[in-house]
Structure formats: structure tokens, C-alpha cells
Short mmCIF file of C-alpha atoms and ligand atoms in Angstrom, two decimals:
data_model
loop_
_atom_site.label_atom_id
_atom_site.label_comp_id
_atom_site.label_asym_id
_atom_site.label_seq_id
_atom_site.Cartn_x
_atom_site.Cartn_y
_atom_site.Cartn_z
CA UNK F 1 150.31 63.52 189.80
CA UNK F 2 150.05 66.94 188.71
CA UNK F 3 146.21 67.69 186.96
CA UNK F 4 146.22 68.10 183.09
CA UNK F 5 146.55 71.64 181.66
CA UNK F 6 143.73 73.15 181.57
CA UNK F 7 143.93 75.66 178.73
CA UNK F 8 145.32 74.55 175.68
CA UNK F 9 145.12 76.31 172.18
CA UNK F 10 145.36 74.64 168.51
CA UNK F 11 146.28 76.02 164.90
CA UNK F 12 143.99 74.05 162.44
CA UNK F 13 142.48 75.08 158.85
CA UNK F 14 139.33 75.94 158.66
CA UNK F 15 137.69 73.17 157.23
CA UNK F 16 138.83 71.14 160.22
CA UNK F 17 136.75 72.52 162.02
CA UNK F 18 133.66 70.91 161.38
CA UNK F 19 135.41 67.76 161.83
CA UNK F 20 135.89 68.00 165.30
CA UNK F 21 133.89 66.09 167.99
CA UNK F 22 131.03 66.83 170.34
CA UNK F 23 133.51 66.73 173.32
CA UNK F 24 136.43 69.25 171.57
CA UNK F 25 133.64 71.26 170.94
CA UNK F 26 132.60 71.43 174.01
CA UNK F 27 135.76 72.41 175.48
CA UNK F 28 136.14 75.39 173.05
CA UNK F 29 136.71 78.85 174.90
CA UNK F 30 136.52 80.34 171.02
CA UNK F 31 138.72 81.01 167.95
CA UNK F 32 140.07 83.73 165.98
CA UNK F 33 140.54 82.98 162.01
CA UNK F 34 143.17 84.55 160.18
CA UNK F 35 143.29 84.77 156.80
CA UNK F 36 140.69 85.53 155.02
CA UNK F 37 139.89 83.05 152.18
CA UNK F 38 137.09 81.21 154.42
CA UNK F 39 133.50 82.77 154.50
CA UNK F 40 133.84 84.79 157.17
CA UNK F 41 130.29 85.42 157.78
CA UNK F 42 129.23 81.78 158.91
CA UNK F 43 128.17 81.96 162.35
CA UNK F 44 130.46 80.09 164.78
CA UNK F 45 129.18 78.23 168.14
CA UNK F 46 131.26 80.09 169.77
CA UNK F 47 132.64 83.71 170.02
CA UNK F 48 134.92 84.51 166.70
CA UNK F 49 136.99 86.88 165.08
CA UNK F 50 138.15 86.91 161.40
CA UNK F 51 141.14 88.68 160.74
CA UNK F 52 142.21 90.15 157.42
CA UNK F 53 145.78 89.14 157.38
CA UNK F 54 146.64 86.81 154.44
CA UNK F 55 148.60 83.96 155.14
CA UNK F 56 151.91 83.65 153.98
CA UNK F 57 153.30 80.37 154.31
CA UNK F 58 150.47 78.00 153.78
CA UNK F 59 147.75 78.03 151.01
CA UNK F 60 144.24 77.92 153.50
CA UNK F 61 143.55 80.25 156.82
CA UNK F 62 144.76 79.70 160.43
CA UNK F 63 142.29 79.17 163.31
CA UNK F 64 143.32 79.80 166.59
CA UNK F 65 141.01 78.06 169.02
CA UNK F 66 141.24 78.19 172.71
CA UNK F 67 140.54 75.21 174.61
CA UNK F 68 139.43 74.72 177.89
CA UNK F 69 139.37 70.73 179.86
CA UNK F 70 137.63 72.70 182.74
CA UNK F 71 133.48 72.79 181.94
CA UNK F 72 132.65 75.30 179.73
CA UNK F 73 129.14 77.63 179.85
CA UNK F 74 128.31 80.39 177.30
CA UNK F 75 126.76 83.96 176.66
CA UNK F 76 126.28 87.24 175.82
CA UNK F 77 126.40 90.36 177.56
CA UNK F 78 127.16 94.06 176.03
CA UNK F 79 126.79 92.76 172.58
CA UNK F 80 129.18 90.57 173.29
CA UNK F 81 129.51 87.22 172.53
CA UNK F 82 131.59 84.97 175.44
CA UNK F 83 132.41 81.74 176.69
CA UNK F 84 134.15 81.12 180.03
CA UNK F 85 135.48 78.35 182.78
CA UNK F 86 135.82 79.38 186.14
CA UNK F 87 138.63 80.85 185.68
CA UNK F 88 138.75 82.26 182.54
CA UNK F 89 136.72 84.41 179.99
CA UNK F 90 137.19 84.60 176.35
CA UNK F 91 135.30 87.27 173.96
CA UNK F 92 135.12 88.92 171.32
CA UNK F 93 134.20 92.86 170.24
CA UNK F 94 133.84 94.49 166.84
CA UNK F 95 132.75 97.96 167.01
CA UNK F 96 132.31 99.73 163.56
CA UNK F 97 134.36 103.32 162.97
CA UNK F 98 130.58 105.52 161.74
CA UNK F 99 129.95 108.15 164.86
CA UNK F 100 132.25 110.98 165.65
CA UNK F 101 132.92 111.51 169.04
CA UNK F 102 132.48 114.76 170.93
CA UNK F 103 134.43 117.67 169.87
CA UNK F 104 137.05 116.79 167.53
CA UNK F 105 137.43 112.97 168.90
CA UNK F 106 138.02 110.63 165.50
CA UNK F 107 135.81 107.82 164.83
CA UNK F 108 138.28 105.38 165.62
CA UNK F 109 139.01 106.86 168.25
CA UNK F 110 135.47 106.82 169.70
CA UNK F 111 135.14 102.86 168.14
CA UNK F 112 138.04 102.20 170.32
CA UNK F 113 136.63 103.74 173.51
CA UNK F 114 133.22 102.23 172.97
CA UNK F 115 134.68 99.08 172.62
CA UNK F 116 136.61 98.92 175.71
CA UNK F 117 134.13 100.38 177.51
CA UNK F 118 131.66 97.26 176.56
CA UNK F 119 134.74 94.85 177.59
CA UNK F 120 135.12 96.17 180.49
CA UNK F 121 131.22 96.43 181.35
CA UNK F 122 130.98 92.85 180.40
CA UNK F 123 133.99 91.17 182.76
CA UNK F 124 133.22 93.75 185.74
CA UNK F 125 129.80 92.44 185.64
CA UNK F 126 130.33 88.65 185.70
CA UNK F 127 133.27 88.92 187.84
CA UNK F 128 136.01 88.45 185.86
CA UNK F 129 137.85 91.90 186.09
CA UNK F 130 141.38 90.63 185.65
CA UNK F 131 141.84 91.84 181.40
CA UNK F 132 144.92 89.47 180.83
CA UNK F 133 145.35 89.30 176.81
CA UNK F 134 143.87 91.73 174.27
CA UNK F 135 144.37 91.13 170.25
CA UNK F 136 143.47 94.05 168.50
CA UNK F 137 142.89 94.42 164.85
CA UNK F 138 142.14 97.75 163.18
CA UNK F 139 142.45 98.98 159.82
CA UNK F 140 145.29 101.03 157.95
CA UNK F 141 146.91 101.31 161.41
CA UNK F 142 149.51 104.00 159.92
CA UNK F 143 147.09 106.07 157.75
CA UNK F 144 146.91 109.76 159.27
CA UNK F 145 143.43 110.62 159.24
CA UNK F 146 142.51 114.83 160.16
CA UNK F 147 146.50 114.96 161.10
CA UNK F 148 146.67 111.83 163.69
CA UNK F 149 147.82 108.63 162.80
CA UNK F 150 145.62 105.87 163.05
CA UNK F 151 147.22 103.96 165.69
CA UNK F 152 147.59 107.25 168.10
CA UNK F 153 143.73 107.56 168.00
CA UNK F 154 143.36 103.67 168.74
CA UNK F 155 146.08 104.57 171.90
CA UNK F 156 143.74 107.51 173.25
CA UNK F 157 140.39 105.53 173.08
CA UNK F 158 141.76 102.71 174.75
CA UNK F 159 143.87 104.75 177.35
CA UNK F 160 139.93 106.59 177.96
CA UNK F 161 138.39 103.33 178.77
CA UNK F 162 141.02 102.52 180.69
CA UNK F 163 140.50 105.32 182.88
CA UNK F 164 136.95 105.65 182.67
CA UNK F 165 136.37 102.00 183.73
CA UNK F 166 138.65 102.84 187.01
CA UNK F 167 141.44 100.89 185.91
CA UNK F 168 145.34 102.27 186.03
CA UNK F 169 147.45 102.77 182.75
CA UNK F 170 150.55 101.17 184.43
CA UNK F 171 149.63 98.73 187.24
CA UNK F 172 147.91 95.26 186.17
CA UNK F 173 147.70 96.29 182.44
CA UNK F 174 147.06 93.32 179.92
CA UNK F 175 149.81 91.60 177.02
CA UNK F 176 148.66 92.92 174.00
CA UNK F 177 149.01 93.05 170.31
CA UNK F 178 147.66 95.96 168.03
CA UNK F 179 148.24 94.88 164.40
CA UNK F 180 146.41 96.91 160.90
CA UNK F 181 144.54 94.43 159.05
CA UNK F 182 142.49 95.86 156.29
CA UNK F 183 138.47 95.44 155.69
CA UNK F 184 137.27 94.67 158.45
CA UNK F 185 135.55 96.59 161.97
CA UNK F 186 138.11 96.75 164.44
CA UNK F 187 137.96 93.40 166.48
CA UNK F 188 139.32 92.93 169.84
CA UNK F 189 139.63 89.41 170.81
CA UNK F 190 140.47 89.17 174.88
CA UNK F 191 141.06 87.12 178.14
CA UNK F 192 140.16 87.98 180.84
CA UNK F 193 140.22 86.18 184.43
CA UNK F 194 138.78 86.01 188.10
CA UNK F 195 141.79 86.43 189.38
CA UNK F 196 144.63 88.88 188.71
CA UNK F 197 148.02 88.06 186.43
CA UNK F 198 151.42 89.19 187.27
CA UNK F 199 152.40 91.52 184.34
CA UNK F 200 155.71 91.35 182.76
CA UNK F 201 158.48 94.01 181.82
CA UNK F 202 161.37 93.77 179.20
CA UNK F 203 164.58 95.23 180.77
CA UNK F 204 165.70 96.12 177.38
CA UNK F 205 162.56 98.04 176.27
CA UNK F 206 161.52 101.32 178.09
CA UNK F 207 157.55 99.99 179.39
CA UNK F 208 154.98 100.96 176.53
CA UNK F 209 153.09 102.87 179.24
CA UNK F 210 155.93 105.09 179.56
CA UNK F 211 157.10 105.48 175.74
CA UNK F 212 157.58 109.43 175.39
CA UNK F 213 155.48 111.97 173.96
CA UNK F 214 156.95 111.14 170.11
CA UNK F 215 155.19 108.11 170.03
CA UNK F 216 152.39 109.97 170.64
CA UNK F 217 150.54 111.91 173.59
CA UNK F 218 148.82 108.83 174.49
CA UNK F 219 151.01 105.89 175.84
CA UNK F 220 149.77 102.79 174.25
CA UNK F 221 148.10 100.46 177.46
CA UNK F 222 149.70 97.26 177.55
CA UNK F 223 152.35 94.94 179.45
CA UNK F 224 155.30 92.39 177.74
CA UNK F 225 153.68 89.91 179.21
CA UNK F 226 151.26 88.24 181.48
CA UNK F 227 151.59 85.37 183.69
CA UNK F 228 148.56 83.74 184.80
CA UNK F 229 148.54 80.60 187.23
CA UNK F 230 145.79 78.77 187.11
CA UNK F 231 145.51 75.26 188.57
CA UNK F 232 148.52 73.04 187.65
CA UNK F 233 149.50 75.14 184.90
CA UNK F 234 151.50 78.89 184.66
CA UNK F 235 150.58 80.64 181.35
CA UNK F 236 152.47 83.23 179.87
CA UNK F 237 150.96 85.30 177.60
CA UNK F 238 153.58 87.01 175.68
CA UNK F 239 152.68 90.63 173.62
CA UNK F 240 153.11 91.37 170.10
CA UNK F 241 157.00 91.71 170.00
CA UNK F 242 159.40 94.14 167.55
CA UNK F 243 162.46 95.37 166.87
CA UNK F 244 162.41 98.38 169.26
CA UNK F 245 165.43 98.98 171.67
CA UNK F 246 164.62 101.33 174.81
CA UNK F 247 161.77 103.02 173.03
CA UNK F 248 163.54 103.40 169.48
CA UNK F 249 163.11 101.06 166.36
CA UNK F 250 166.28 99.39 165.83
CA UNK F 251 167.54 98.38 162.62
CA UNK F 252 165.38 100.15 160.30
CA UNK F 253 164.64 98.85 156.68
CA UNK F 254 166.77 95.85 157.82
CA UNK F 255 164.50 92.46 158.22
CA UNK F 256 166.85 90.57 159.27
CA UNK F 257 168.64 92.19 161.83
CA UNK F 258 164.79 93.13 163.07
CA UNK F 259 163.67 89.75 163.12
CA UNK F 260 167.15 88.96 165.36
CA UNK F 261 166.28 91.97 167.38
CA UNK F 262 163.17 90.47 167.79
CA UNK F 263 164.02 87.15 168.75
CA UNK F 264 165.99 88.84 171.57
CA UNK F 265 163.46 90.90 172.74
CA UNK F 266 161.12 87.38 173.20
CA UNK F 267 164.36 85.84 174.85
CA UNK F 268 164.26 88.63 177.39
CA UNK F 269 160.57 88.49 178.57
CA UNK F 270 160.72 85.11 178.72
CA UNK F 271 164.24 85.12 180.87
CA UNK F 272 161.91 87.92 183.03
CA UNK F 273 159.08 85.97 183.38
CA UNK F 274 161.16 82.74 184.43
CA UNK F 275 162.29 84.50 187.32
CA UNK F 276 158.79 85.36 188.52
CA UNK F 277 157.41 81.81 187.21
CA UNK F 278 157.63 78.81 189.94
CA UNK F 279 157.66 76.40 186.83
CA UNK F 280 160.85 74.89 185.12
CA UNK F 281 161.28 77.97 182.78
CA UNK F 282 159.40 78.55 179.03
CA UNK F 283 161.59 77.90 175.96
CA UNK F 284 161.51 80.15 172.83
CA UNK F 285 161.74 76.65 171.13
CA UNK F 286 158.81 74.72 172.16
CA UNK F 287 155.97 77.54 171.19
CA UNK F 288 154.10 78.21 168.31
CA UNK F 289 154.74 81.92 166.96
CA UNK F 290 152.62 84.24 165.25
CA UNK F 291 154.77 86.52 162.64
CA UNK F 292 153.29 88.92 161.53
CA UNK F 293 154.97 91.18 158.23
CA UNK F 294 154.60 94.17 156.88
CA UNK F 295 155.65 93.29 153.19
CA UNK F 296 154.95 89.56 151.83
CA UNK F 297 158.28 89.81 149.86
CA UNK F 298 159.92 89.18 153.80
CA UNK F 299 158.97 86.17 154.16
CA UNK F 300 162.14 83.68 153.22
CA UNK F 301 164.14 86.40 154.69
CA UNK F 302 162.12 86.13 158.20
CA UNK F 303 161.72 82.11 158.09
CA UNK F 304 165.57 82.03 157.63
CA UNK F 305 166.81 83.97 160.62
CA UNK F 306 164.34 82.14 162.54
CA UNK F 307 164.84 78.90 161.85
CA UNK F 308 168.73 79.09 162.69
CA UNK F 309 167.63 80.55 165.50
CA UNK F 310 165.23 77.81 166.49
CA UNK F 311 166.06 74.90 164.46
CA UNK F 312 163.96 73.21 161.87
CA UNK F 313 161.53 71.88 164.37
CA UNK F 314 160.40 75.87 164.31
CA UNK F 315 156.18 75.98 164.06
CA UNK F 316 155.12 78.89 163.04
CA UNK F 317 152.10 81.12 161.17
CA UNK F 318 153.62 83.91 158.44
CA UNK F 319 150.97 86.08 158.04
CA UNK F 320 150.41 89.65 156.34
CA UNK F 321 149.66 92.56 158.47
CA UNK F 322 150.87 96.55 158.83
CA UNK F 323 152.70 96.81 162.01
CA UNK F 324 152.05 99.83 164.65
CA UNK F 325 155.48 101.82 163.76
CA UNK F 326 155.75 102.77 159.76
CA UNK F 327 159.56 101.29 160.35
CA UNK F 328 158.55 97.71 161.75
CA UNK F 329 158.68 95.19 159.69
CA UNK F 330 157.60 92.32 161.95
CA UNK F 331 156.17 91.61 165.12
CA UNK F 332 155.68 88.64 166.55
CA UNK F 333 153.59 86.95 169.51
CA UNK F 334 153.40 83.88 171.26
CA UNK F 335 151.51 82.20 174.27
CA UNK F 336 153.94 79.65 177.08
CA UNK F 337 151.99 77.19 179.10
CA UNK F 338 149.99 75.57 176.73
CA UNK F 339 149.61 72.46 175.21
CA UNK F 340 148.90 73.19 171.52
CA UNK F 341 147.51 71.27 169.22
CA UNK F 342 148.23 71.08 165.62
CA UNK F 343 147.09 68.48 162.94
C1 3EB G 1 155.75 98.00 170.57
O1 3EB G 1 156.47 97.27 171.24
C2 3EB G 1 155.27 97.45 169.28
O2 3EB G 1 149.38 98.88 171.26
O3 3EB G 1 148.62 97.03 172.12
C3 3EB G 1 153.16 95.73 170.53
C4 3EB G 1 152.24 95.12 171.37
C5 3EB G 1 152.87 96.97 169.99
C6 3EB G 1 151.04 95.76 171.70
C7 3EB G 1 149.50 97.68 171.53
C8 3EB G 1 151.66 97.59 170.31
C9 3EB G 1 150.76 97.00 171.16
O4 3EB G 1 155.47 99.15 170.92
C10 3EB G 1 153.82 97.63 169.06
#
């Protein structure tokens, strides 16, 4: 017999979570709340980020809580608050936009830096150097601010920690998402692990890393995907997902044919990450997807094309948020591997 699966995530409300037992408790890696409508302030047991993106489809928040059957210890390091198996490490960091950098850097940009930096500080030191899955969350995303788009000064801090910290901007880089939610620091929520992933290309996207200079001068630092073994159980952490062909947005003012777009960009990683995985293969069908849109009124339009797609069974989280091209409309990420719990 194979061991049980060691990580597993669930979707709950909020107020479930104080209804859960000693032992689930115990197990929990930490959460990230999305939403917005809960206090945000209480202090969780564990490390937490609460994300400014209304939900859509459902009248409370939507807590994301990663859970762990290996023993779990806990602490804090760089200002940073962390819990972690022997395997695993999951943290989160907030760093406020109020210095300027040197010269002309923004203050984003410098928030951005600062806050890798302190990642990577914290999982070099306790041995967990391996960053497999980042979730950022930044504020007006698309706003130019002094002539540079918000999400190009994000790229360049992140692409200096990355560098400063030793590590390469191509080889070994983590699944990400990068997503503007409003009123709030920017909050990086992250796994990282002892040992290395294998990362994950889409044959029909040109690699992030190497997007030209129109995207900006600074290559945003992230893989499709990441596939992490850990001990009877592959995980495939899959990035934040659009409606970009080769390096172009496709489809442009068109939800639906994005969301389709979409959907075939997922099917693609996943049909890439099959042929690296020693498992039976991941199915779009069996996970639980984040969607995130840029205009509420897309909702129906979104939840239609993907539930042909996937079939009524479909489980899902709509939830509000500016995407990292003005012309996206969605994106849309997912984890394979898991068990996941819902209520
Ligand atoms: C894209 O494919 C859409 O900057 O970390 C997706 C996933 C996107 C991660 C990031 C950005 C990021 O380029 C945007």
C-alpha cells in the first residue's frame, strides 16, 4: 500500500474555521483568505494572507488552507511568519510600498525586492532553498506610476532578488501567480522545499522568462508549472494561466474565447507535465480552479464556457481581481496532486 498524501489543501468559509479540530489544526501548513468580508486583522495560528479579491460566486470569503499529515513545527524568521514539514515550507510576506529605493527605483519596486530578499533569507537559512509556488498580490497592478506600469516595477524587484540571492532567472524558477488586488500591502504567499522541483514549460506559450522587451525590460520570473515529488505523492503546482498565445494576448475583449484559450493553455501544461510525471496523468476535471476576473459582469459568461468544458461536476472559486496584461480578462490557477477538501 502506497502512504496517504501528504499535502492536501481545502476551500472552506471562514467561519469554519474555528470549527475545526485540535488534530486538523495541527496539520495546517497555513491559509490564504480571499475575499474580504471577514475581519482580516484577527490573528491566525498560523501564517495568513488576506486577499482583496471579492468573491463572485458565493456570498462569504474563500480560505485556502494547506494541509500537511506529515508533523508540523512553526516559526518566524525575517519577519516572517512560517510553518513547515520536512519537506515543505509555507510563509507568508507583506512588505508595505513607503521607502523609495536608490536613484529613481519606485516604491514598489523596492517593496518587491525587499520582500524577496527576506524570502529568500528565510528558506536559505533553514534549508529549504527550493522556492516552488509564489502567490503574489499587489495593488492596481496596471496603474502607471512616474511612467512604469505597476506590474513592470513588481517584474524588476523580483528579477533583483532573484539575482541578488544567487539564484538564475531561467533555471529552477517557481509557478507563480501575480494578480492586482486593491487595499492591501503586497502579500506574497510561497512554498518552498528541501529539495528541488522540476519546472514546467507550455509549448504553446513563449517561457515568461523570455517574453520580449514589450512586455517590459524585465522578464517576469516564473515557470508554468512545478512538479514536486514528495513521498507517495507528485504535486503539480500549476501558474496563474491566460489567454496569451506565444507571448501575445489572444482574443482580446472576447471572454469567452479567452476563457477557451485558457482552458487550453491548462490542457497543455498539464499534457507537459504528464510526460515528466511517473504518476497516472492529472485531469483538468478533478481540480479545484481559482478564476480570477477582471470585470464582475464576466462571470456567467466564464462559468458557462467552463462548465461545458468540464461538466457540471466543475468546483471552482470566481473571484474579482485586475489581471497583469490591461487585455486579460481572466486567469486562472490550479494545484494537481492533492486531495482537497471542501465542506
Ligand atoms: C502570463 O502568462 C500571465 O508575474 O508571476 C501569470 C503567472 C502571469 C505568473 C507572474 C504572471 C505571473 O504572463 C501573467
Amino acid at each position: 500500500m502506497s502512504p496517504p498524501s501528504p499535502l492536501a489543501v481545502a476551500y472552506l468559509e471562514p467561519s469554519r474555521l474555528d470549527l475545526q479540530g485540535a488534530r486538523w489544526r495541527a496539520g495546517v501548513l497555513g491559509q490564504v483568505c480571499y475575499g474580504g468580508r471577514s475581519p482580516t486583522l484577527e490573528a491566525a495560528d498560523w501564517p495568513a494572507a488576506f486577499i482583496h479579491t471579492p468573491r463572485l460566486d458565493a456570498p462569504e470569503d474563500l480560505c485556502e488552507v494547506w494541509l500537511s499529515a506529515d508533523p508540523v513545527s512553526a516559526g518566524t524568521a525575517e519577519g516572517i511568519a512560517y510553518r513547515r514539514t520536512d519537506d515543505l515550507l509555507f510563509g507568508v510576506v507583506t512588505e508595505a510600498e513607503d521607502v523609495d529605493g536608490v536613484g529613481s527605483a519606485a516604491p514598489l519596486q523596492c517593496a518587491a525586492e525587499r520582500g524577496y530578499l527576506r524570502l529568500f533569507a528565510l528558506i536559505d537559512a533553514l534549508g529549504y532553498p527550493n522556492l516552488l509556488r509564489a502567490w503574489n498580490y499587489l495593488a492596481e497592478i496596471n496603474r502607471e506610476e512616474g511612467g512604469v506600469e505597476r506590474y513592470r516595477q513588481f517584474n524588476a524587484g523580483r528579477q533583483d532578488a532573484f539575482l541578488a540571492s544567487g539564484r538564475s532567472l531561467t533555471d529552477g524558477v517557481p509557478a507563480a501567480c501575480a494578480l492586482g488586488a486593491a487595499g492591501q500591502p503586497m502579500s506574497i504567499a510561497f512554498l518552498a522545499a528541501r529539495r528541488p522541483g522540476v519546472p514546467i514549460e507550455n509549448p504553446r506559450q513563449v517561457s515568461a522568462f523570455h517574453y520580449p522587451a514589450a512586455y517590459g525590460p524585465r522578464s517576469p520570473t516564473f515557470s508554468r508549472a512545478t512538479l514536486f515529488r514528495l513521498p507517495g505523492q507528485e504535486v503539480l503546482f500549476l501558474s496563474g494561466t491566460a489567454s496569451i498565445g506565444g507571448h501575445e494576448t489572444r482574443h482580446s475583449g472576447d471572454v469567452g474565447a479567452q476563457t477557451r484559450e485558457t482552458l487550453a493553455n491548462l490542457r497543455a501544461v498539464l499534457e507537459a507535465a504528464n510526460g515528466a510525471a511517473r504518476g497516472p496523468g492529472f485531469r483538468l476535471k478533478s481540480l479545484y480552479l481559482k478564476v480570477y476576473l477582471r470585470d464582475p459582469g464576466d462571470l456567467e459568461a466564464v462559468r458557462a464556457v467552463l462548465t461545458e468544458a468540464l461538466g457540471p461536476g466543475l468546483r471552482a472559486a470566481y473571484l474579482q481581481a485586475d489581471i497583469c496584461r490591461a487585455d486579460l480578462l481572466l486567469e486562472i490557477e490550479t494545484t494537481a496532486g492533492l486531495r482537497i477538501e471542501t465542506p
